[in-house]
Amino acid sequence: MIQKKFLLNFSKEVSEQPHIYHLVKDYDLIVNIFRAKITDEAEGFMILEISGEKDALRKGIAYLRDQNVGVGEAEKGVVWDEERCTQCGNCLSHCPTHALRIDDPATMHIIFDAEACIECLACIKNCPYGACTSVF
Ligand code: SF4
Ligand code: SF4
């Protein structure tokens, strides 16, 4: 079983198709959607984590590409700029996964763990210094 995070881009031609249904039903994949913005007859995107057997995941991704869905790995959606971070701590209570957290209680130094980030964007709204940004 493997688990990977993806950014899917849907053109307006394919945005109404039940792609996620097919990933689950036809490829036996587990899908966890973190964020999506898709409207009928318009372009959209979705950030999701897909889990399953390696071969099933490979086939599921090939299916999406066959359907003209843009598939990219979503590891760099949120960027934390350590230079801009003043270590104020305002984001900590807003981060649901503790991707932003205190590294060392002695120094109260804050770190960003990209692996733990689910790209909910809460930190962007709650950082007064613009240290957190998103490519989306
Ligand atoms: S985007 Fe969400 S999960 Fe990621 S660091 Fe910011 S608050 Fe935490
Ligand atoms: S709110 Fe912004 S400046 Fe404050 S600790 Fe979090 S990332 Fe750093």
PDB file of C-alpha atoms and ligand atoms in Angstrom:
ATOM      1  CA  MET A   1       0.000   0.000   0.000  1.00  0.00           C
ATOM      2  CA  ILE A   2       1.364   3.397  -0.924  1.00  0.00           C
ATOM      3  CA  GLN A   3       0.032   6.900  -0.406  1.00  0.00           C
ATOM      4  CA  LYS A   4       0.697   9.999  -2.497  1.00  0.00           C
ATOM      5  CA  LYS A   5      -0.608  13.532  -2.693  1.00  0.00           C
ATOM      6  CA  PHE A   6      -1.645  14.964  -6.059  1.00  0.00           C
ATOM      7  CA  LEU A   7      -2.852  18.161  -7.637  1.00  0.00           C
ATOM      8  CA  LEU A   8      -5.447  17.499 -10.345  1.00  0.00           C
ATOM      9  CA  ASN A   9      -6.356  20.146 -12.893  1.00  0.00           C
ATOM     10  CA  PHE A  10      -9.645  19.883 -14.748  1.00  0.00           C
ATOM     11  CA  SER A  11     -10.356  21.727 -17.972  1.00  0.00           C
ATOM     12  CA  LYS A  12     -13.942  22.818 -18.512  1.00  0.00           C
ATOM     13  CA  GLU A  13     -14.358  19.934 -20.993  1.00  0.00           C
ATOM     14  CA  VAL A  14     -13.712  17.286 -18.336  1.00  0.00           C
ATOM     15  CA  SER A  15     -14.808  18.979 -15.110  1.00  0.00           C
ATOM     16  CA  GLU A  16     -18.257  17.344 -15.063  1.00  0.00           C
ATOM     17  CA  GLN A  17     -17.016  13.749 -15.378  1.00  0.00           C
ATOM     18  CA  PRO A  18     -17.085  11.412 -12.322  1.00  0.00           C
ATOM     19  CA  HIS A  19     -13.322  10.795 -12.251  1.00  0.00           C
ATOM     20  CA  ILE A  20     -13.052  10.299  -8.507  1.00  0.00           C
ATOM     21  CA  TYR A  21     -15.864   7.746  -8.567  1.00  0.00           C
ATOM     22  CA  HIS A  22     -13.892   5.718 -11.133  1.00  0.00           C
ATOM     23  CA  LEU A  23     -10.695   5.891  -9.062  1.00  0.00           C
ATOM     24  CA  VAL A  24     -12.555   4.362  -6.118  1.00  0.00           C
ATOM     25  CA  LYS A  25     -14.832   1.931  -7.951  1.00  0.00           C
ATOM     26  CA  ASP A  26     -12.620   0.715 -10.801  1.00  0.00           C
ATOM     27  CA  TYR A  27      -9.158   0.887  -9.217  1.00  0.00           C
ATOM     28  CA  ASP A  28      -9.989   0.206  -5.566  1.00  0.00           C
ATOM     29  CA  LEU A  29      -8.207   3.369  -4.449  1.00  0.00           C
ATOM     30  CA  ILE A  30      -8.850   5.342  -1.260  1.00  0.00           C
ATOM     31  CA  VAL A  31      -9.233   9.048  -1.935  1.00  0.00           C
ATOM     32  CA  ASN A  32      -8.960  11.806   0.639  1.00  0.00           C
ATOM     33  CA  ILE A  33      -9.822  15.215  -0.807  1.00  0.00           C
ATOM     34  CA  PHE A  34      -8.139  18.127   0.970  1.00  0.00           C
ATOM     35  CA  ARG A  35      -9.280  20.988  -1.199  1.00  0.00           C
ATOM     36  CA  ALA A  36     -11.196  21.421  -4.412  1.00  0.00           C
ATOM     37  CA  LYS A  37     -12.600  24.184  -6.531  1.00  0.00           C
ATOM     38  CA  ILE A  38     -14.598  22.885  -9.443  1.00  0.00           C
ATOM     39  CA  THR A  39     -17.744  24.310 -10.940  1.00  0.00           C
ATOM     40  CA  ASP A  40     -19.854  23.097 -13.857  1.00  0.00           C
ATOM     41  CA  GLU A  41     -18.503  24.130 -17.232  1.00  0.00           C
ATOM     42  CA  ALA A  42     -15.457  25.796 -15.699  1.00  0.00           C
ATOM     43  CA  GLU A  43     -11.848  24.888 -15.034  1.00  0.00           C
ATOM     44  CA  GLY A  44     -10.993  23.624 -11.577  1.00  0.00           C
ATOM     45  CA  PHE A  45      -8.475  21.909  -9.392  1.00  0.00           C
ATOM     46  CA  MET A  46      -8.403  19.361  -6.596  1.00  0.00           C
ATOM     47  CA  ILE A  47      -5.741  18.497  -4.032  1.00  0.00           C
ATOM     48  CA  LEU A  48      -6.093  14.970  -2.774  1.00  0.00           C
ATOM     49  CA  GLU A  49      -4.254  12.052  -1.275  1.00  0.00           C
ATOM     50  CA  ILE A  50      -4.644   8.680  -2.986  1.00  0.00           C
ATOM     51  CA  SER A  51      -3.841   5.388  -1.250  1.00  0.00           C
ATOM     52  CA  GLY A  52      -3.773   1.896  -2.702  1.00  0.00           C
ATOM     53  CA  GLU A  53      -1.702  -0.859  -4.197  1.00  0.00           C
ATOM     54  CA  LYS A  54       1.187   0.450  -6.266  1.00  0.00           C
ATOM     55  CA  ASP A  55      -0.081  -1.032  -9.520  1.00  0.00           C
ATOM     56  CA  ALA A  56      -3.636   0.171  -8.930  1.00  0.00           C
ATOM     57  CA  LEU A  57      -2.365   3.680  -8.209  1.00  0.00           C
ATOM     58  CA  ARG A  58      -0.295   3.648 -11.396  1.00  0.00           C
ATOM     59  CA  LYS A  59      -3.319   2.518 -13.436  1.00  0.00           C
ATOM     60  CA  GLY A  60      -5.610   5.047 -11.760  1.00  0.00           C
ATOM     61  CA  ILE A  61      -3.241   7.898 -12.599  1.00  0.00           C
ATOM     62  CA  ALA A  62      -2.938   6.611 -16.183  1.00  0.00           C
ATOM     63  CA  TYR A  63      -6.748   6.602 -16.366  1.00  0.00           C
ATOM     64  CA  LEU A  64      -6.890  10.259 -15.252  1.00  0.00           C
ATOM     65  CA  ARG A  65      -4.291  11.259 -17.826  1.00  0.00           C
ATOM     66  CA  ASP A  66      -6.214   9.360 -20.529  1.00  0.00           C
ATOM     67  CA  GLN A  67      -9.233  11.459 -19.561  1.00  0.00           C
ATOM     68  CA  ASN A  68      -7.175  14.656 -20.053  1.00  0.00           C
ATOM     69  CA  VAL A  69      -7.066  15.453 -16.360  1.00  0.00           C
ATOM     70  CA  GLY A  70      -3.819  17.243 -15.461  1.00  0.00           C
ATOM     71  CA  VAL A  71      -1.978  15.258 -12.781  1.00  0.00           C
ATOM     72  CA  GLY A  72       0.911  16.665 -10.768  1.00  0.00           C
ATOM     73  CA  GLU A  73       2.395  15.875  -7.413  1.00  0.00           C
ATOM     74  CA  ALA A  74       1.169  18.402  -4.858  1.00  0.00           C
ATOM     75  CA  GLU A  75       4.114  18.512  -2.535  1.00  0.00           C
ATOM     76  CA  LYS A  76       4.965  22.169  -3.094  1.00  0.00           C
ATOM     77  CA  GLY A  77       1.522  23.778  -2.801  1.00  0.00           C
ATOM     78  CA  VAL A  78       2.331  25.688   0.391  1.00  0.00           C
ATOM     79  CA  VAL A  79       5.641  27.419   0.836  1.00  0.00           C
ATOM     80  CA  TRP A  80       6.952  28.655   4.170  1.00  0.00           C
ATOM     81  CA  ASP A  81       9.519  31.424   3.965  1.00  0.00           C
ATOM     82  CA  GLU A  82      11.716  31.052   7.021  1.00  0.00           C
ATOM     83  CA  GLU A  83      13.300  34.476   6.393  1.00  0.00           C
ATOM     84  CA  ARG A  84       9.898  36.199   6.652  1.00  0.00           C
ATOM     85  CA  CYS A  85       8.724  34.173   9.641  1.00  0.00           C
ATOM     86  CA  THR A  86       9.026  36.234  12.807  1.00  0.00           C
ATOM     87  CA  GLN A  87       8.272  33.185  14.982  1.00  0.00           C
ATOM     88  CA  CYS A  88       5.204  34.992  16.320  1.00  0.00           C
ATOM     89  CA  GLY A  89       3.297  31.706  16.748  1.00  0.00           C
ATOM     90  CA  ASN A  90      -0.001  33.012  15.403  1.00  0.00           C
ATOM     91  CA  CYS A  91      -0.348  30.164  12.895  1.00  0.00           C
ATOM     92  CA  LEU A  92       0.185  27.326  15.351  1.00  0.00           C
ATOM     93  CA  SER A  93      -3.365  26.982  16.646  1.00  0.00           C
ATOM     94  CA  HIS A  94      -4.758  27.210  13.093  1.00  0.00           C
ATOM     95  CA  CYS A  95      -2.670  24.392  11.607  1.00  0.00           C
ATOM     96  CA  PRO A  96      -4.769  21.196  11.856  1.00  0.00           C
ATOM     97  CA  THR A  97      -1.911  18.758  11.288  1.00  0.00           C
ATOM     98  CA  HIS A  98       0.835  20.549  13.240  1.00  0.00           C
ATOM     99  CA  ALA A  99       2.839  20.912  10.058  1.00  0.00           C
ATOM    100  CA  LEU A 100       3.741  24.272  11.550  1.00  0.00           C
ATOM    101  CA  ARG A 101       4.897  23.510  15.059  1.00  0.00           C
ATOM    102  CA  ILE A 102       7.380  24.292  17.784  1.00  0.00           C
ATOM    103  CA  ASP A 103      10.490  22.277  17.125  1.00  0.00           C
ATOM    104  CA  ASP A 104      12.221  22.795  20.439  1.00  0.00           C
ATOM    105  CA  PRO A 105      10.276  23.884  23.560  1.00  0.00           C
ATOM    106  CA  ALA A 106      13.472  25.361  24.995  1.00  0.00           C
ATOM    107  CA  THR A 107      13.899  27.856  22.150  1.00  0.00           C
ATOM    108  CA  MET A 108      10.228  27.901  20.972  1.00  0.00           C
ATOM    109  CA  HIS A 109      11.600  27.709  17.449  1.00  0.00           C
ATOM    110  CA  ILE A 110       8.909  27.070  14.809  1.00  0.00           C
ATOM    111  CA  ILE A 111       9.424  24.742  11.864  1.00  0.00           C
ATOM    112  CA  PHE A 112       7.414  23.758   8.792  1.00  0.00           C
ATOM    113  CA  ASP A 113       7.007  20.050   7.956  1.00  0.00           C
ATOM    114  CA  ALA A 114       5.938  19.863   4.304  1.00  0.00           C
ATOM    115  CA  GLU A 115       5.147  16.141   4.604  1.00  0.00           C
ATOM    116  CA  ALA A 116       2.495  16.856   7.249  1.00  0.00           C
ATOM    117  CA  CYS A 117       0.922  19.793   5.387  1.00  0.00           C
ATOM    118  CA  ILE A 118      -2.505  19.062   3.860  1.00  0.00           C
ATOM    119  CA  GLU A 119      -2.595  22.434   2.090  1.00  0.00           C
ATOM    120  CA  CYS A 120      -5.688  23.691   3.883  1.00  0.00           C
ATOM    121  CA  LEU A 121      -4.257  27.234   3.563  1.00  0.00           C
ATOM    122  CA  ALA A 122      -5.294  28.237   7.102  1.00  0.00           C
ATOM    123  CA  CYS A 123      -1.785  29.503   7.842  1.00  0.00           C
ATOM    124  CA  ILE A 124      -1.876  31.865   4.863  1.00  0.00           C
ATOM    125  CA  LYS A 125      -4.952  33.603   6.253  1.00  0.00           C
ATOM    126  CA  ASN A 126      -3.496  33.705   9.743  1.00  0.00           C
ATOM    127  CA  CYS A 127       0.102  34.758   9.150  1.00  0.00           C
ATOM    128  CA  PRO A 128       0.423  38.511   9.657  1.00  0.00           C
ATOM    129  CA  TYR A 129       3.836  38.591   7.984  1.00  0.00           C
ATOM    130  CA  GLY A 130       3.154  36.771   4.712  1.00  0.00           C
ATOM    131  CA  ALA A 131       5.547  33.947   5.544  1.00  0.00           C
ATOM    132  CA  CYS A 132       3.165  31.309   4.200  1.00  0.00           C
ATOM    133  CA  THR A 133       2.177  31.423   0.545  1.00  0.00           C
ATOM    134  CA  SER A 134       0.623  29.068  -1.966  1.00  0.00           C
ATOM    135  CA  VAL A 135       1.186  28.402  -5.642  1.00  0.00           C
ATOM    136  CA  PHE A 136      -2.589  27.891  -6.056  1.00  0.00           C
TER     137      PHE A 136
HETATM  138  S1  SF4 B   1      -1.617  24.845   4.815  1.00  0.00           S
HETATM  139 FE1  SF4 B   1      -2.770  24.061   6.570  1.00  0.00          FE
HETATM  140  S2  SF4 B   1      -1.770  22.138   7.080  1.00  0.00           S
HETATM  141 FE2  SF4 B   1      -0.338  23.269   5.776  1.00  0.00          FE
HETATM  142  S3  SF4 B   1       0.970  24.379   7.192  1.00  0.00           S
HETATM  143 FE3  SF4 B   1      -0.691  25.758   6.632  1.00  0.00          FE
HETATM  144  S4  SF4 B   1      -2.250  25.471   8.237  1.00  0.00           S
HETATM  145 FE4  SF4 B   1      -0.827  23.719   8.348  1.00  0.00          FE
HETATM  146  S1  SF4 B   2       2.112  33.243  11.763  1.00  0.00           S
HETATM  147 FE1  SF4 B   2       3.639  33.535  10.144  1.00  0.00          FE
HETATM  148  S2  SF4 B   2       5.271  34.723  11.100  1.00  0.00           S
HETATM  149 FE2  SF4 B   2       4.025  33.873  12.759  1.00  0.00          FE
HETATM  150  S3  SF4 B   2       5.034  31.932  13.292  1.00  0.00           S
HETATM  151 FE3  SF4 B   2       3.470  31.432  11.786  1.00  0.00          FE
HETATM  152  S4  SF4 B   2       4.529  31.517   9.808  1.00  0.00           S
HETATM  153 FE4  SF4 B   2       5.837  32.548  11.289  1.00  0.00          FE
END
